[in-house]
Amino acid sequence: MNNRLHIVYDQKDNGNNYETYYKKYNSDGTLEESKQVTDYGSEVGGFPTVSVSPSRVHVSYNSGNSSSASSNQGTAKTRDKYNTTWQTPQLLFSNSSMRERVHAGSSKLFEFYYKLEAGYHSDLYVRERSLGSTSWSSSTLLQQYASVYNIVSAANTNDGKTHIVYEGPSSVAYRNYNGSSWTSETTFGSSYISPRISSTSNDLFVIWGEYNDYLKIRQYDANPPKPINLSASASANDHPYIIWDASICADFKEYKVYKRNHPTTGSWTLIATTTNNYYEDQTETIVTGPPIANEKNVYYAVREVDQSNNYSSYSDMLTVRVEGPPLDKISNNDELDFTYELFQNYPNPFNPSTKIQFQIPKDGYVSLIVYNSLGEKVASLVEENLTSGKYSFDFDAENLPSGIYIYRLIASDYTSSQKMLLIR
């Protein structure tokens, strides 16, 4: 829906009533669809507004026939087009709204309307519903003694908020909807003529006119949104290759890539600054498949920086399995006179890593496998030829659940098993 141009307009029919029409244009300017929105039964209505959400077009209109926006209250309706089908119109107000604006937020559809109150002044209200719903909330008062001539202007930001500006008593009035409620009114500027708001990512831009014929603009330079959808794969050289969604900020400057060795303790270390939405950590070798001896986890996060050096929050943490220190040979057989032996791991119980040691009196093929309590293989620690000696390595069970595990050593004719307990 968002890659097309959507237009609504009204014109009088033969009975001197306003009718609302909708047109949709392709990116090349060709007309894709033309529709009379007020063709349902005997309804009429004009002064339309339009907004789009991912699968819907939302149109509002009013049955008031006066050309003056400050008189002649009418019946307000909205009508959705869901994918390719126009839905039944929804009645919002019967003869109680002067003018309206429909706006699709990130999860809510808003209908801003001006109502003529006792004493012949208008107040600004809003109602909302879920984008695909037919149930509207009760009305929320946004402004008393509101101007109907220049209706609310609205924009969305990537953090899920909807922002509005409108004419205040002597300045521009601003509010935002944070997903559950509207903030209190904030004002700025020394005049208020026809304020309009637009957004890029989380940044806001407001323009308005002043009585001295000046046009004013004000920017809210927000922190950029955090990078999302981090993932890792093996590069051509088996290094962690990290990628994330590219920035959509107009004032994007760069990314900061961070790393640490524990998921919850220790500070993040900056390892790279880049304008690319990917990074290869050439200091690590990635591990895929079953666990191997001495593997470990490292953790990555990314922040975005804009041209004003505003930093986003950290991205969600990405966990990557990498090779740890190699198998540590403590001594050679010619230094000590020993037989085959598999030692009890230490510490035990452990969380999440423990040290396992074994010794072999002669060269040969060695297998050291870890099984869960069901007898299922969960880690292959050693499967290679080793020279005689005593060996030690750290087993990291970060990716395994709590429980009893059995590690089994097979070397030549020797077989031995030990139990160990992982407690989270």
Short mmCIF file of C-alpha atoms in Angstrom, two decimals:
data_model
loop_
_atom_site.label_atom_id
_atom_site.label_comp_id
_atom_site.label_asym_id
_atom_site.label_seq_id
_atom_site.Cartn_x
_atom_site.Cartn_y
_atom_site.Cartn_z
CA MET A 1 0.00 0.00 0.00
CA ASN A 2 2.82 2.41 0.79
CA ASN A 3 4.57 2.33 -2.61
CA ARG A 4 1.68 4.03 -4.40
CA LEU A 5 0.23 7.54 -4.47
CA HIS A 6 -3.20 7.67 -2.81
CA ILE A 7 -5.45 10.68 -3.48
CA VAL A 8 -8.91 11.58 -2.20
CA TYR A 9 -11.06 14.50 -3.25
CA ASP A 10 -14.70 15.54 -3.32
CA GLN A 11 -17.07 17.07 -5.86
CA LYS A 12 -20.75 17.87 -5.94
CA ASP A 13 -23.23 15.50 -7.50
CA ASN A 14 -26.40 16.49 -9.35
CA GLY A 15 -28.26 16.82 -6.05
CA ASN A 16 -25.81 19.42 -4.73
CA ASN A 17 -24.32 16.92 -2.26
CA TYR A 18 -20.62 16.26 -1.90
CA GLU A 19 -19.29 12.84 -2.93
CA THR A 20 -15.84 11.47 -2.04
CA TYR A 21 -13.58 9.86 -4.65
CA TYR A 22 -10.33 7.93 -4.39
CA LYS A 23 -7.54 7.41 -6.92
CA LYS A 24 -4.38 5.33 -6.72
CA TYR A 25 -1.39 5.91 -9.01
CA ASN A 26 1.56 3.68 -9.78
CA SER A 27 5.12 4.89 -9.31
CA ASP A 28 5.29 5.62 -13.07
CA GLY A 29 2.29 7.94 -12.84
CA THR A 30 -0.28 5.62 -14.44
CA LEU A 31 -3.71 5.40 -12.86
CA GLU A 32 -4.19 2.04 -11.13
CA GLU A 33 -7.59 2.47 -9.48
CA SER A 34 -10.46 4.94 -9.34
CA LYS A 35 -13.29 4.57 -6.84
CA GLN A 36 -16.29 6.55 -5.57
CA VAL A 37 -15.97 5.92 -1.84
CA THR A 38 -19.46 7.21 -1.08
CA ASP A 39 -21.21 4.64 -3.26
CA TYR A 40 -22.52 2.53 -0.38
CA GLY A 41 -26.32 2.84 -0.20
CA SER A 42 -27.53 6.43 -0.21
CA GLU A 43 -24.66 7.97 1.73
CA VAL A 44 -22.93 11.18 0.71
CA GLY A 45 -19.94 13.02 2.10
CA GLY A 46 -16.99 15.21 1.30
CA PHE A 47 -14.00 16.95 2.86
CA PRO A 48 -12.08 13.63 2.80
CA THR A 49 -8.70 12.65 4.22
CA VAL A 50 -6.70 9.49 3.52
CA SER A 51 -4.01 7.46 5.27
CA VAL A 52 -2.43 4.08 4.59
CA SER A 53 -1.26 1.15 6.72
CA PRO A 54 0.52 -2.01 5.49
CA SER A 55 -2.60 -3.76 4.15
CA ARG A 56 -5.26 -1.03 4.25
CA VAL A 57 -6.26 2.33 2.85
CA HIS A 58 -8.29 4.44 5.32
CA VAL A 59 -10.57 7.24 4.12
CA SER A 60 -12.66 9.60 6.24
CA TYR A 61 -15.37 11.98 5.04
CA ASN A 62 -18.17 14.21 6.36
CA SER A 63 -21.74 14.72 5.20
CA GLY A 64 -21.69 18.43 6.03
CA ASN A 65 -22.35 20.34 2.80
CA SER A 66 -21.15 23.81 3.70
CA SER A 67 -18.00 25.09 2.03
CA SER A 68 -17.07 26.69 5.36
CA ALA A 69 -14.97 24.46 7.60
CA SER A 70 -16.27 26.22 10.72
CA SER A 71 -19.97 25.55 10.30
CA ASN A 72 -22.56 22.95 9.48
CA GLN A 73 -21.79 19.87 11.61
CA GLY A 74 -22.12 16.62 9.71
CA THR A 75 -22.10 12.86 10.03
CA ALA A 76 -18.54 11.51 10.08
CA LYS A 77 -17.62 8.15 8.56
CA THR A 78 -14.54 6.14 7.70
CA ARG A 79 -14.16 3.46 5.07
CA ASP A 80 -11.28 1.01 4.68
CA LYS A 81 -9.96 -0.79 1.66
CA TYR A 82 -8.48 -4.07 2.87
CA ASN A 83 -6.03 -5.30 0.23
CA THR A 84 -8.29 -5.01 -2.84
CA THR A 85 -11.74 -5.00 -1.19
CA TRP A 86 -13.59 -1.93 0.06
CA GLN A 87 -15.18 -2.58 3.45
CA THR A 88 -18.51 -1.42 4.84
CA PRO A 89 -18.32 2.24 5.99
CA GLN A 90 -18.09 2.85 9.73
CA LEU A 91 -20.23 5.50 11.37
CA LEU A 92 -18.25 7.60 13.84
CA PHE A 93 -20.55 10.50 14.73
CA SER A 94 -24.07 11.50 13.74
CA ASN A 95 -24.33 15.23 13.06
CA SER A 96 -21.68 16.07 15.66
CA SER A 97 -18.41 16.58 13.77
CA MET A 98 -17.36 19.68 11.91
CA ARG A 99 -14.25 18.25 10.21
CA GLU A 100 -11.99 15.20 10.63
CA ARG A 101 -8.61 13.77 9.76
CA VAL A 102 -7.87 10.06 9.63
CA HIS A 103 -4.31 8.91 10.34
CA ALA A 104 -2.79 5.41 10.51
CA GLY A 105 -0.21 5.01 13.26
CA SER A 106 2.04 2.00 13.78
CA SER A 107 -0.73 -0.07 15.38
CA LYS A 108 -3.71 2.27 15.78
CA LEU A 109 -5.98 4.21 13.46
CA PHE A 110 -6.75 7.71 14.72
CA GLU A 111 -9.66 9.94 13.84
CA PHE A 112 -9.15 13.57 14.88
CA TYR A 113 -12.34 15.63 14.79
CA TYR A 114 -13.61 19.09 15.67
CA LYS A 115 -16.92 19.36 17.47
CA LEU A 116 -19.07 22.47 17.84
CA GLU A 117 -19.75 22.97 21.54
CA ALA A 118 -22.20 25.17 23.43
CA GLY A 119 -21.20 28.80 23.10
CA TYR A 120 -20.30 28.25 19.45
CA HIS A 121 -16.70 27.20 19.93
CA SER A 122 -15.04 24.06 18.61
CA ASP A 123 -13.03 21.50 20.59
CA LEU A 124 -10.52 19.02 19.20
CA TYR A 125 -11.02 15.34 20.05
CA VAL A 126 -9.48 12.02 18.98
CA ARG A 127 -10.71 8.46 18.86
CA GLU A 128 -8.63 5.38 18.04
CA ARG A 129 -9.01 1.72 17.11
CA SER A 130 -6.78 -1.11 16.00
CA LEU A 131 -5.98 -0.88 12.31
CA GLY A 132 -8.17 -3.82 11.33
CA SER A 133 -10.88 -3.36 13.96
CA THR A 134 -14.39 -1.90 13.83
CA SER A 135 -14.49 -0.93 17.51
CA TRP A 136 -13.54 2.65 18.31
CA SER A 137 -12.48 4.02 21.69
CA SER A 138 -14.31 6.78 23.49
CA SER A 139 -13.27 10.35 22.68
CA THR A 140 -10.25 12.07 24.24
CA LEU A 141 -10.24 15.86 24.46
CA LEU A 142 -7.01 17.31 23.02
CA GLN A 143 -7.75 21.03 22.82
CA GLN A 144 -10.55 23.43 23.74
CA TYR A 145 -11.35 26.40 21.53
CA ALA A 146 -9.62 24.75 18.61
CA SER A 147 -9.24 26.19 15.13
CA VAL A 148 -11.06 24.22 12.45
CA TYR A 149 -9.48 26.00 9.50
CA ASN A 150 -6.18 24.08 9.67
CA ILE A 151 -6.80 20.58 10.93
CA VAL A 152 -4.33 18.36 12.77
CA SER A 153 -1.09 17.31 11.05
CA ALA A 154 0.30 13.89 12.04
CA ALA A 155 3.44 11.79 11.49
CA ASN A 156 4.84 8.48 12.74
CA THR A 157 8.34 7.59 13.95
CA ASN A 158 10.12 4.25 13.98
CA ASP A 159 9.78 3.90 17.74
CA GLY A 160 6.04 3.33 17.26
CA LYS A 161 4.88 6.79 18.31
CA THR A 162 2.41 9.05 16.49
CA HIS A 163 3.09 12.79 16.69
CA ILE A 164 0.63 15.64 16.02
CA VAL A 165 0.80 19.42 15.73
CA TYR A 166 -2.07 21.89 15.58
CA GLU A 167 -2.75 25.58 16.07
CA GLY A 168 -2.43 26.66 19.68
CA PRO A 169 -3.68 29.92 21.19
CA SER A 170 -0.41 31.74 20.37
CA SER A 171 2.07 29.02 19.38
CA VAL A 172 2.37 25.60 17.81
CA ALA A 173 0.83 22.86 19.96
CA TYR A 174 2.37 19.36 20.01
CA ARG A 175 1.46 15.96 21.47
CA ASN A 176 2.44 12.35 20.85
CA TYR A 177 0.76 8.98 21.35
CA ASN A 178 3.16 6.51 23.00
CA GLY A 179 1.18 3.35 22.24
CA SER A 180 -1.31 3.65 25.10
CA SER A 181 -2.05 7.32 25.80
CA TRP A 182 -1.50 10.88 24.63
CA THR A 183 1.10 13.10 26.28
CA SER A 184 0.18 16.47 27.67
CA GLU A 185 0.32 19.44 25.32
CA THR A 186 3.68 21.12 24.62
CA THR A 187 3.92 24.46 22.81
CA PHE A 188 6.74 26.21 20.97
CA GLY A 189 7.24 29.12 18.58
CA SER A 190 5.80 32.63 18.71
CA SER A 191 3.05 32.03 16.17
CA TYR A 192 1.02 29.10 14.88
CA ILE A 193 -0.19 29.47 11.28
CA SER A 194 -0.87 26.12 9.61
CA PRO A 195 1.70 23.94 11.43
CA ARG A 196 2.73 20.75 9.61
CA ILE A 197 4.83 17.85 10.86
CA SER A 198 6.89 15.19 9.07
CA SER A 199 9.34 12.52 10.19
CA THR A 200 12.44 10.62 9.11
CA SER A 201 13.17 7.60 11.25
CA ASN A 202 12.85 9.06 14.79
CA ASP A 203 13.59 12.66 13.81
CA LEU A 204 10.74 15.19 13.59
CA PHE A 205 10.42 18.35 11.48
CA VAL A 206 7.74 21.01 12.04
CA ILE A 207 7.11 24.01 9.83
CA TRP A 208 4.64 26.82 10.44
CA GLY A 209 3.95 30.37 9.38
CA GLU A 210 4.21 33.61 11.31
CA TYR A 211 2.21 36.79 10.86
CA ASN A 212 5.29 38.69 9.70
CA ASP A 213 5.38 36.45 6.59
CA TYR A 214 8.23 34.31 7.93
CA LEU A 215 8.22 30.55 7.60
CA LYS A 216 9.72 28.74 10.57
CA ILE A 217 11.11 25.21 10.87
CA ARG A 218 12.10 23.28 13.96
CA GLN A 219 13.74 19.86 14.19
CA TYR A 220 13.64 17.32 17.00
CA ASP A 221 16.94 15.46 16.57
CA ALA A 222 16.20 12.13 18.25
CA ASN A 223 18.62 9.35 19.01
CA PRO A 224 18.67 6.92 16.08
CA PRO A 225 16.85 3.60 16.50
CA LYS A 226 18.93 0.63 17.59
CA PRO A 227 20.18 -1.74 14.86
CA ILE A 228 18.02 -4.85 14.50
CA ASN A 229 18.16 -8.39 13.16
CA LEU A 230 21.78 -9.17 13.96
CA SER A 231 22.94 -12.55 12.69
CA ALA A 232 26.26 -14.33 12.22
CA SER A 233 27.65 -16.80 9.73
CA ALA A 234 31.09 -18.12 8.83
CA SER A 235 33.12 -15.93 6.49
CA ALA A 236 35.29 -17.39 3.73
CA ASN A 237 38.09 -17.60 6.31
CA ASP A 238 35.81 -19.06 9.04
CA HIS A 239 35.64 -15.81 10.99
CA PRO A 240 32.35 -14.56 12.51
CA TYR A 241 30.64 -12.50 9.79
CA ILE A 242 28.02 -10.30 11.47
CA ILE A 243 25.28 -8.54 9.54
CA TRP A 244 22.29 -6.37 10.53
CA ASP A 245 19.56 -4.31 8.85
CA ALA A 246 20.85 -1.15 7.20
CA SER A 247 19.95 2.21 8.71
CA ILE A 248 16.93 4.10 7.44
CA CYS A 249 17.99 7.38 9.07
CA ALA A 250 18.52 10.33 6.74
CA ASP A 251 21.29 11.62 9.04
CA PHE A 252 23.07 8.30 9.47
CA LYS A 253 26.81 8.61 10.16
CA GLU A 254 28.28 5.25 11.24
CA TYR A 255 27.98 2.09 13.33
CA LYS A 256 29.92 1.10 16.43
CA VAL A 257 30.54 -2.65 16.86
CA TYR A 258 31.10 -3.98 20.39
CA LYS A 259 32.17 -7.30 21.89
CA ARG A 260 32.47 -8.95 25.28
CA ASN A 261 33.18 -12.42 26.68
CA HIS A 262 30.30 -12.77 29.15
CA PRO A 263 26.58 -12.28 28.50
CA THR A 264 25.79 -10.22 31.61
CA THR A 265 29.00 -9.06 33.28
CA GLY A 266 31.84 -6.90 32.10
CA SER A 267 31.70 -3.82 29.89
CA TRP A 268 31.35 -3.75 26.12
CA THR A 269 34.62 -3.24 24.23
CA LEU A 270 34.51 -1.19 21.02
CA ILE A 271 36.15 -3.28 18.28
CA ALA A 272 35.16 -1.44 15.08
CA THR A 273 33.65 1.69 13.56
CA THR A 274 32.13 1.19 10.12
CA THR A 275 29.62 2.64 7.67
CA ASN A 276 28.78 -0.86 6.43
CA ASN A 277 25.96 -2.93 7.94
CA TYR A 278 28.28 -5.89 8.36
CA TYR A 279 31.55 -6.74 10.09
CA GLU A 280 34.03 -9.64 10.04
CA ASP A 281 35.77 -10.33 13.33
CA GLN A 282 39.13 -11.66 12.17
CA THR A 283 40.31 -12.31 15.73
CA GLU A 284 37.93 -15.26 16.20
CA THR A 285 37.27 -18.57 14.45
CA ILE A 286 33.59 -19.48 14.32
CA VAL A 287 32.28 -22.90 15.38
CA THR A 288 29.30 -24.56 13.74
CA GLY A 289 27.76 -27.97 14.34
CA PRO A 290 28.24 -30.00 17.56
CA PRO A 291 30.27 -28.51 20.44
CA ILE A 292 34.03 -29.02 20.26
CA ALA A 293 36.76 -29.03 22.87
CA ASN A 294 37.54 -25.65 24.38
CA GLU A 295 34.94 -23.76 22.41
CA LYS A 296 33.48 -20.65 23.99
CA ASN A 297 30.85 -17.98 23.38
CA VAL A 298 31.52 -14.39 22.51
CA TYR A 299 28.87 -11.68 22.42
CA TYR A 300 28.35 -8.82 19.98
CA ALA A 301 26.22 -5.69 19.91
CA VAL A 302 25.96 -2.71 17.54
CA ARG A 303 25.00 0.95 18.01
CA GLU A 304 24.12 3.52 15.37
CA VAL A 305 25.46 7.08 15.39
CA ASP A 306 23.90 10.01 13.53
CA GLN A 307 25.48 13.18 12.14
CA SER A 308 24.93 14.99 15.44
CA ASN A 309 26.80 12.19 17.26
CA ASN A 310 23.64 10.94 18.92
CA TYR A 311 23.99 7.25 19.81
CA SER A 312 21.27 4.64 19.62
CA SER A 313 20.83 2.12 22.40
CA TYR A 314 22.67 -1.17 22.04
CA SER A 315 21.19 -3.71 19.65
CA ASP A 316 19.97 -7.00 21.01
CA MET A 317 22.96 -9.10 21.99
CA LEU A 318 24.20 -11.68 19.48
CA THR A 319 25.82 -14.87 20.81
CA VAL A 320 28.42 -16.57 18.61
CA ARG A 321 30.28 -19.84 19.22
CA VAL A 322 34.02 -19.57 18.57
CA GLU A 323 37.13 -21.61 19.15
CA GLY A 324 38.72 -21.15 22.55
CA PRO A 325 42.29 -21.93 23.58
CA PRO A 326 43.62 -25.18 22.11
CA LEU A 327 43.73 -28.41 24.10
CA ASP A 328 46.30 -27.82 26.82
CA LYS A 329 48.95 -30.52 27.14
CA ILE A 330 50.16 -30.39 30.73
CA SER A 331 53.00 -32.95 30.49
CA ASN A 332 54.56 -35.60 28.28
CA ASN A 333 54.63 -39.31 29.10
CA ASP A 334 58.41 -39.33 29.38
CA GLU A 335 58.13 -36.90 32.26
CA LEU A 336 55.64 -38.92 34.32
CA ASP A 337 54.95 -42.63 34.69
CA PHE A 338 51.17 -42.99 34.51
CA THR A 339 48.39 -45.10 33.04
CA TYR A 340 45.18 -44.13 31.31
CA GLU A 341 42.94 -42.01 33.55
CA LEU A 342 39.89 -39.72 33.22
CA PHE A 343 39.66 -37.26 36.11
CA GLN A 344 36.56 -35.74 37.71
CA ASN A 345 35.76 -32.37 36.26
CA TYR A 346 36.32 -29.27 38.38
CA PRO A 347 34.32 -27.43 39.54
CA ASN A 348 31.39 -29.77 39.84
CA PRO A 349 28.57 -28.71 39.91
CA PHE A 350 29.43 -25.96 37.42
CA ASN A 351 27.89 -23.01 35.56
CA PRO A 352 28.55 -22.62 32.70
CA SER A 353 32.13 -23.91 32.28
CA THR A 354 34.26 -26.57 33.92
CA LYS A 355 37.75 -28.06 33.48
CA ILE A 356 38.16 -31.67 32.30
CA GLN A 357 41.50 -33.50 32.44
CA PHE A 358 42.69 -36.90 31.22
CA GLN A 359 45.99 -38.68 30.65
CA ILE A 360 47.14 -41.27 28.13
CA PRO A 361 50.39 -43.29 28.40
CA LYS A 362 50.90 -43.76 24.65
CA ASP A 363 50.16 -42.17 21.32
CA GLY A 364 46.85 -43.00 19.66
CA TYR A 365 43.34 -42.01 18.66
CA VAL A 366 41.34 -40.43 21.50
CA SER A 367 37.60 -39.79 21.75
CA LEU A 368 36.00 -37.71 24.48
CA ILE A 369 32.22 -37.28 24.09
CA VAL A 370 29.58 -35.66 26.31
CA TYR A 371 26.10 -37.18 26.59
CA ASN A 372 22.95 -35.98 28.33
CA SER A 373 20.97 -38.09 30.82
CA LEU A 374 19.03 -39.66 27.91
CA GLY A 375 22.22 -40.92 26.32
CA GLU A 376 22.10 -38.37 23.51
CA LYS A 377 25.38 -36.96 22.24
CA VAL A 378 25.54 -33.24 22.98
CA ALA A 379 29.23 -32.42 22.50
CA SER A 380 32.24 -33.91 20.74
CA LEU A 381 35.24 -32.64 22.68
CA VAL A 382 38.09 -34.72 21.31
CA GLU A 383 38.14 -36.95 18.23
CA GLU A 384 41.73 -36.97 17.03
CA ASN A 385 45.16 -38.57 17.34
CA LEU A 386 47.11 -37.38 20.39
CA THR A 387 50.62 -38.02 21.63
CA SER A 388 51.04 -39.45 25.11
CA GLY A 389 50.69 -37.01 27.98
CA LYS A 390 48.30 -35.28 30.32
CA TYR A 391 45.68 -32.92 28.82
CA SER A 392 43.35 -30.29 30.17
CA PHE A 393 40.70 -28.10 28.61
CA ASP A 394 37.71 -25.94 29.55
CA PHE A 395 34.26 -27.22 28.61
CA ASP A 396 31.73 -24.40 28.07
CA ALA A 397 28.07 -25.52 28.45
CA GLU A 398 26.56 -22.07 27.85
CA ASN A 399 24.15 -23.47 25.24
CA LEU A 400 23.06 -26.52 27.28
CA PRO A 401 20.23 -26.73 29.85
CA SER A 402 20.69 -27.66 33.50
CA GLY A 403 21.04 -31.33 34.27
CA ILE A 404 23.33 -34.33 34.66
CA TYR A 405 25.82 -35.00 31.87
CA ILE A 406 28.19 -37.91 31.28
CA TYR A 407 31.57 -37.52 29.61
CA ARG A 408 33.26 -40.65 28.24
CA LEU A 409 36.91 -41.17 27.27
CA ILE A 410 37.90 -43.90 24.80
CA ALA A 411 41.60 -44.38 24.07
CA SER A 412 42.96 -47.66 22.70
CA ASP A 413 41.38 -50.39 24.88
CA TYR A 414 40.64 -47.97 27.70
CA THR A 415 37.12 -46.63 28.38
CA SER A 416 36.06 -44.48 31.33
CA SER A 417 33.06 -42.25 32.18
CA GLN A 418 32.36 -39.53 34.73
CA LYS A 419 29.23 -37.61 35.70
CA MET A 420 29.02 -33.85 35.97
CA LEU A 421 26.18 -31.54 37.04
CA LEU A 422 25.29 -28.29 35.26
CA ILE A 423 23.25 -25.93 37.45
CA ARG A 424 21.87 -22.67 36.07
#
